[in-house]
mmCIF file of C-alpha atoms in Angstrom:
data_model
loop_
_atom_site.group_PDB
_atom_site.id
_atom_site.type_symbol
_atom_site.label_atom_id
_atom_site.label_comp_id
_atom_site.label_asym_id
_atom_site.label_seq_id
_atom_site.Cartn_x
_atom_site.Cartn_y
_atom_site.Cartn_z
ATOM 1 C CA MET A 1 143.579 -11.484 332.423
ATOM 2 C CA ASN A 2 140.195 -10.036 333.878
ATOM 3 C CA ILE A 3 138.717 -9.501 330.391
ATOM 4 C CA ILE A 4 139.724 -13.374 329.904
ATOM 5 C CA SER A 5 138.603 -14.224 333.160
ATOM 6 C CA THR A 6 134.889 -12.379 332.073
ATOM 7 C CA LEU A 7 134.829 -13.979 328.844
ATOM 8 C CA LEU A 8 135.358 -17.471 330.471
ATOM 9 C CA ASN A 9 132.519 -16.821 332.825
ATOM 10 C CA ASN A 10 130.342 -15.860 329.803
ATOM 11 C CA LEU A 11 130.985 -18.294 327.309
ATOM 12 C CA ASN A 12 128.714 -18.345 324.100
ATOM 13 C CA TYR A 13 129.897 -18.835 320.227
ATOM 14 C CA PRO A 14 131.706 -15.565 319.927
ATOM 15 C CA THR A 15 133.473 -15.975 323.014
ATOM 16 C CA ILE A 16 134.663 -19.429 322.550
ATOM 17 C CA LEU A 17 136.017 -18.494 318.919
ATOM 18 C CA LEU A 18 137.673 -15.315 320.493
ATOM 19 C CA LEU A 19 139.342 -17.272 323.339
ATOM 20 C CA MET A 20 140.595 -20.190 321.039
ATOM 21 C CA LEU A 21 142.198 -17.357 318.561
ATOM 22 C CA LEU A 22 144.175 -15.691 321.528
ATOM 23 C CA GLU A 23 144.955 -19.287 322.448
ATOM 24 C CA SER A 24 146.408 -20.594 319.310
ATOM 25 C CA THR A 25 148.477 -16.993 319.179
ATOM 26 C CA VAL A 26 150.604 -16.583 322.335
ATOM 27 C CA ILE A 27 147.990 -15.690 325.149
ATOM 28 C CA PRO A 28 148.055 -18.181 327.505
ATOM 29 C CA VAL A 29 144.239 -19.185 327.650
ATOM 30 C CA PRO A 30 143.776 -22.765 328.741
ATOM 31 C CA SER A 31 141.383 -24.398 326.263
ATOM 32 C CA GLU A 32 140.076 -27.353 328.622
ATOM 33 C CA LEU A 33 138.704 -24.311 330.662
ATOM 34 C CA VAL A 34 136.826 -22.921 327.408
ATOM 35 C CA VAL A 35 135.705 -25.949 325.590
ATOM 36 C CA ALA A 36 135.173 -28.410 328.650
ATOM 37 C CA PRO A 37 132.647 -25.958 330.292
ATOM 38 C CA ALA A 38 130.887 -25.002 326.998
ATOM 39 C CA ALA A 39 130.263 -28.525 325.953
ATOM 40 C CA TYR A 40 129.167 -28.900 329.773
ATOM 41 C CA HIS A 41 126.896 -26.033 329.298
ATOM 42 C CA ALA A 42 125.916 -27.961 326.108
ATOM 43 C CA ALA A 43 124.310 -30.978 327.689
ATOM 44 C CA SER A 44 121.939 -28.847 329.614
ATOM 45 C CA GLY A 45 120.554 -27.680 326.337
ATOM 46 C CA GLN A 46 121.885 -23.460 326.726
ATOM 47 C CA LEU A 47 124.591 -24.254 323.985
ATOM 48 C CA ASN A 48 124.979 -26.782 320.504
ATOM 49 C CA VAL A 49 127.908 -29.053 321.495
ATOM 50 C CA PHE A 50 128.712 -29.371 317.704
ATOM 51 C CA LEU A 51 128.954 -25.724 317.289
ATOM 52 C CA VAL A 52 130.933 -25.536 320.103
ATOM 53 C CA VAL A 53 133.515 -27.586 318.603
ATOM 54 C CA LEU A 54 133.375 -25.863 315.448
ATOM 55 C CA PHE A 55 133.590 -22.436 316.656
ATOM 56 C CA ALA A 56 136.563 -23.671 318.668
ATOM 57 C CA THR A 57 138.204 -24.696 315.638
ATOM 58 C CA ILE A 58 137.507 -21.728 313.711
ATOM 59 C CA GLY A 59 139.064 -19.775 316.575
ATOM 60 C CA ALA A 60 142.265 -21.911 316.415
ATOM 61 C CA ASP A 61 142.513 -21.635 312.760
ATOM 62 C CA LEU A 62 142.194 -18.063 312.948
ATOM 63 C CA GLY A 63 144.987 -17.919 315.792
ATOM 64 C CA ALA A 64 147.219 -20.535 313.975
ATOM 65 C CA SER A 65 146.985 -18.574 310.635
ATOM 66 C CA ILE A 66 147.973 -15.384 312.621
ATOM 67 C CA ASN A 67 151.121 -17.173 314.010
ATOM 68 C CA TYR A 68 152.184 -18.269 310.504
ATOM 69 C CA PHE A 69 152.129 -15.555 308.455
ATOM 70 C CA VAL A 70 153.830 -13.386 311.282
ATOM 71 C CA ALA A 71 156.438 -16.185 311.316
ATOM 72 C CA LEU A 72 156.468 -16.180 307.170
ATOM 73 C CA TYR A 73 156.764 -12.411 307.027
ATOM 74 C CA VAL A 74 158.959 -10.987 309.710
ATOM 75 C CA GLY A 75 161.376 -14.539 310.233
ATOM 76 C CA ARG A 76 163.284 -15.825 313.206
ATOM 77 C CA PRO A 77 165.325 -13.186 314.555
ATOM 78 C CA VAL A 78 161.723 -11.066 315.339
ATOM 79 C CA ILE A 79 160.178 -13.990 317.015
ATOM 80 C CA TYR A 80 163.317 -14.552 319.006
ATOM 81 C CA LYS A 81 163.263 -11.014 320.405
ATOM 82 C CA PHE A 82 159.655 -10.849 320.865
ATOM 83 C CA ALA A 83 159.712 -14.142 323.149
ATOM 84 C CA ASN A 84 162.532 -12.830 325.045
ATOM 85 C CA SER A 85 161.201 -9.501 325.587
ATOM 86 C CA LYS A 86 158.788 -8.255 328.636
ATOM 87 C CA TRP A 87 155.769 -8.963 326.435
ATOM 88 C CA GLY A 88 156.729 -12.108 325.342
ATOM 89 C CA LYS A 89 156.959 -13.219 329.155
ATOM 90 C CA LEU A 90 153.474 -12.191 329.894
ATOM 91 C CA CYS A 91 152.391 -14.253 327.358
ATOM 92 C CA LEU A 92 154.492 -16.743 329.351
ATOM 93 C CA LEU A 93 156.749 -17.064 326.172
ATOM 94 C CA ASN A 94 160.555 -17.631 326.252
ATOM 95 C CA GLN A 95 163.056 -18.423 323.107
ATOM 96 C CA GLN A 96 163.504 -22.145 324.464
ATOM 97 C CA LYS A 97 159.946 -22.464 324.143
ATOM 98 C CA VAL A 98 159.975 -21.358 320.409
ATOM 99 C CA GLU A 99 163.072 -23.671 319.717
ATOM 100 C CA LYS A 100 161.516 -26.600 321.330
ATOM 101 C CA SER A 101 157.998 -26.054 318.627
ATOM 102 C CA GLU A 102 161.146 -25.779 315.996
ATOM 103 C CA GLN A 103 162.743 -28.996 317.459
ATOM 104 C CA TYR A 104 159.348 -30.738 317.221
ATOM 105 C CA PHE A 105 158.467 -29.580 313.623
ATOM 106 C CA ASP A 106 161.936 -30.692 312.330
ATOM 107 C CA ASN A 107 161.838 -33.963 313.788
ATOM 108 C CA HIS A 108 158.205 -34.626 312.528
ATOM 109 C CA GLY A 109 158.145 -32.891 309.323
ATOM 110 C CA VAL A 110 154.412 -31.303 308.235
ATOM 111 C CA ALA A 111 152.949 -33.876 309.871
ATOM 112 C CA ALA A 112 153.873 -32.017 313.419
ATOM 113 C CA THR A 113 151.297 -28.998 312.616
ATOM 114 C CA LEU A 114 148.683 -32.147 313.255
ATOM 115 C CA THR A 115 149.819 -33.916 316.055
ATOM 116 C CA GLY A 116 151.652 -30.982 317.969
ATOM 117 C CA ARG A 117 148.145 -29.496 318.200
ATOM 118 C CA LEU A 118 147.876 -32.213 320.309
ATOM 119 C CA ILE A 119 150.569 -31.329 322.967
ATOM 120 C CA PRO A 120 150.735 -29.070 325.590
ATOM 121 C CA GLY A 121 153.239 -26.526 325.383
ATOM 122 C CA ILE A 122 153.709 -27.206 321.550
ATOM 123 C CA ARG A 123 149.913 -26.816 320.781
ATOM 124 C CA HIS A 124 149.885 -22.721 320.274
ATOM 125 C CA LEU A 125 153.465 -22.277 318.934
ATOM 126 C CA ILE A 126 153.419 -25.120 316.484
ATOM 127 C CA SER A 127 152.161 -23.023 313.757
ATOM 128 C CA ILE A 128 155.259 -20.571 313.990
ATOM 129 C CA PRO A 129 158.063 -23.211 312.936
ATOM 130 C CA ALA A 130 155.410 -23.901 309.993
ATOM 131 C CA GLY A 131 155.645 -20.183 308.661
ATOM 132 C CA LEU A 132 159.376 -20.041 309.191
ATOM 133 C CA ALA A 133 159.408 -23.074 306.975
ATOM 134 C CA ARG A 134 157.543 -21.920 304.245
ATOM 135 C CA MET A 135 155.296 -24.888 304.510
ATOM 136 C CA SER A 136 152.016 -24.532 302.055
ATOM 137 C CA TYR A 137 149.532 -22.554 303.979
ATOM 138 C CA TRP A 138 146.870 -24.818 302.871
ATOM 139 C CA LYS A 139 148.348 -27.996 303.955
ATOM 140 C CA PHE A 140 149.224 -26.294 307.325
ATOM 141 C CA LEU A 141 145.430 -25.239 307.639
ATOM 142 C CA LEU A 142 144.238 -28.656 306.801
ATOM 143 C CA TYR A 143 146.558 -30.460 309.242
ATOM 144 C CA THR A 144 145.797 -27.428 311.914
ATOM 145 C CA THR A 145 142.040 -28.253 311.481
ATOM 146 C CA ILE A 146 142.179 -31.675 311.933
ATOM 147 C CA GLY A 147 144.542 -31.551 315.001
ATOM 148 C CA ALA A 148 142.716 -28.787 316.501
ATOM 149 C CA GLY A 149 139.084 -30.374 315.663
ATOM 150 C CA LEU A 150 140.267 -33.525 317.401
ATOM 151 C CA TRP A 151 141.451 -31.507 320.487
ATOM 152 C CA HIS A 152 138.247 -29.716 320.700
ATOM 153 C CA ALA A 153 136.285 -32.786 320.092
ATOM 154 C CA ILE A 154 138.192 -34.645 323.154
ATOM 155 C CA LEU A 155 137.631 -31.742 325.711
ATOM 156 C CA ALA A 156 133.935 -31.553 324.621
ATOM 157 C CA ALA A 157 133.459 -34.967 325.211
ATOM 158 C CA MET A 158 135.174 -34.601 328.692
ATOM 159 C CA GLY A 159 132.571 -31.771 329.411
ATOM 160 C CA TRP A 160 129.364 -33.264 328.546
ATOM 161 C CA TYR A 161 130.530 -36.561 330.355
ATOM 162 C CA LEU A 162 130.909 -34.338 333.018
ATOM 163 C CA SER A 163 127.928 -33.131 333.407
ATOM 164 C CA SER A 164 126.248 -36.165 334.311
ATOM 165 C CA PHE A 165 127.454 -36.041 338.085
ATOM 166 C CA VAL A 166 129.522 -33.005 338.511
ATOM 167 C CA LYS A 167 128.375 -29.738 340.124
ATOM 168 C CA GLU A 168 129.229 -26.482 338.308
ATOM 169 C CA ASP A 169 131.063 -25.261 341.437
ATOM 170 C CA GLU A 170 133.124 -28.319 341.242
ATOM 171 C CA LEU A 171 133.862 -28.187 337.265
ATOM 172 C CA GLU A 172 136.951 -26.176 337.403
ATOM 173 C CA ALA A 173 138.630 -28.243 339.501
ATOM 174 C CA THR A 174 137.480 -31.718 338.237
ATOM 175 C CA ILE A 175 138.489 -30.745 334.656
ATOM 176 C CA GLU A 176 142.046 -30.151 335.928
ATOM 177 C CA GLN A 177 142.021 -33.483 337.646
ATOM 178 C CA TYR A 178 140.629 -35.309 334.526
ATOM 179 C CA ASN A 179 143.251 -33.253 332.116
ATOM 180 C CA HIS A 180 146.094 -35.005 333.586
ATOM 181 C CA TYR A 181 144.633 -38.604 332.267
ATOM 182 C CA ILE A 182 143.563 -37.176 328.952
ATOM 183 C CA VAL A 183 147.023 -35.168 328.567
ATOM 184 C CA GLY A 184 148.292 -38.962 329.022
ATOM 185 C CA ALA A 185 146.266 -40.279 326.824
ATOM 186 C CA ILE A 186 146.751 -37.867 323.864
ATOM 187 C CA VAL A 187 150.414 -38.526 324.206
ATOM 188 C CA GLY A 188 149.751 -41.684 323.405
ATOM 189 C CA ILE A 189 147.589 -40.823 320.650
ATOM 190 C CA VAL A 190 150.463 -38.905 319.340
ATOM 191 C CA ALA A 191 153.270 -41.404 319.673
ATOM 192 C CA LEU A 192 150.708 -43.942 317.117
ATOM 193 C CA ALA A 193 150.105 -41.110 315.037
ATOM 194 C CA ILE A 194 154.177 -40.470 314.607
ATOM 195 C CA ILE A 195 154.787 -43.855 314.175
ATOM 196 C CA TYR A 196 152.119 -44.211 311.509
ATOM 197 C CA PHE A 197 153.466 -41.223 309.394
ATOM 198 C CA ILE A 198 156.966 -42.634 309.571
ATOM 199 C CA ILE A 199 155.682 -45.674 308.218
ATOM 200 C CA LYS A 200 153.877 -44.253 305.540
ATOM 201 C CA SER A 201 156.679 -42.206 304.505
ATOM 202 C CA ARG A 202 159.178 -45.172 304.482
ATOM 203 C CA ILE A 203 156.715 -47.531 302.215
ATOM 204 C CA LYS A 204 156.564 -44.428 299.918
ATOM 205 C CA ASN A 205 160.303 -44.185 300.120
ATOM 206 C CA LYS A 206 160.535 -47.624 298.871
ATOM 207 C CA ARG A 207 158.013 -47.523 296.589
ATOM 208 C CA ASP A 208 159.847 -44.384 294.708
ATOM 209 C CA LYS A 209 163.212 -46.385 294.651
ATOM 210 C CA LYS A 210 161.498 -48.931 292.833
ATOM 211 C CA ASP A 211 159.794 -46.770 290.168
ATOM 212 C CA GLU A 212 163.221 -45.310 289.220
#
């Protein structure tokens, strides 16, 4: 964790990529304390906000891909064994969290890979059930990129906005305060996205029946 703290205090494009890679595996790195502060500094010209979002999303894709392929090749028993081990607990992981991400995936299908990237507690684990279900990797990567890109863009917008009136030593506390509102908004967005995919699926099924 000392290494992560050091990286958080020295944000640049490689560290943003690395931290978001870790966050998308099983390492508990809070993305809001990476992307939002990076965008905060981008507002003063230290970084480019578009590159912040780009490198964060590439990191998320790489980390999610690691989870996907591990789940694809080692299977559920090994995943559960790790989640229940002391190493899993150090990563704030347990079998119940993995099962929760599987249930979300089962309930919402492949769209869960996109919407799940926006939900705390599900975000970094949704790639595991995608691998277990042997979802098409390229479809998985596309949905992950869209979901992660959207989430990072929201965080970057928050960091850029806060730069206009928040002092740097107050930034972390302010981000945590605003994060509650963001999570509420995200839940609403996810709910709308799920409704959209359900309606789209039903329309497709009706068309398929008519064509039979």
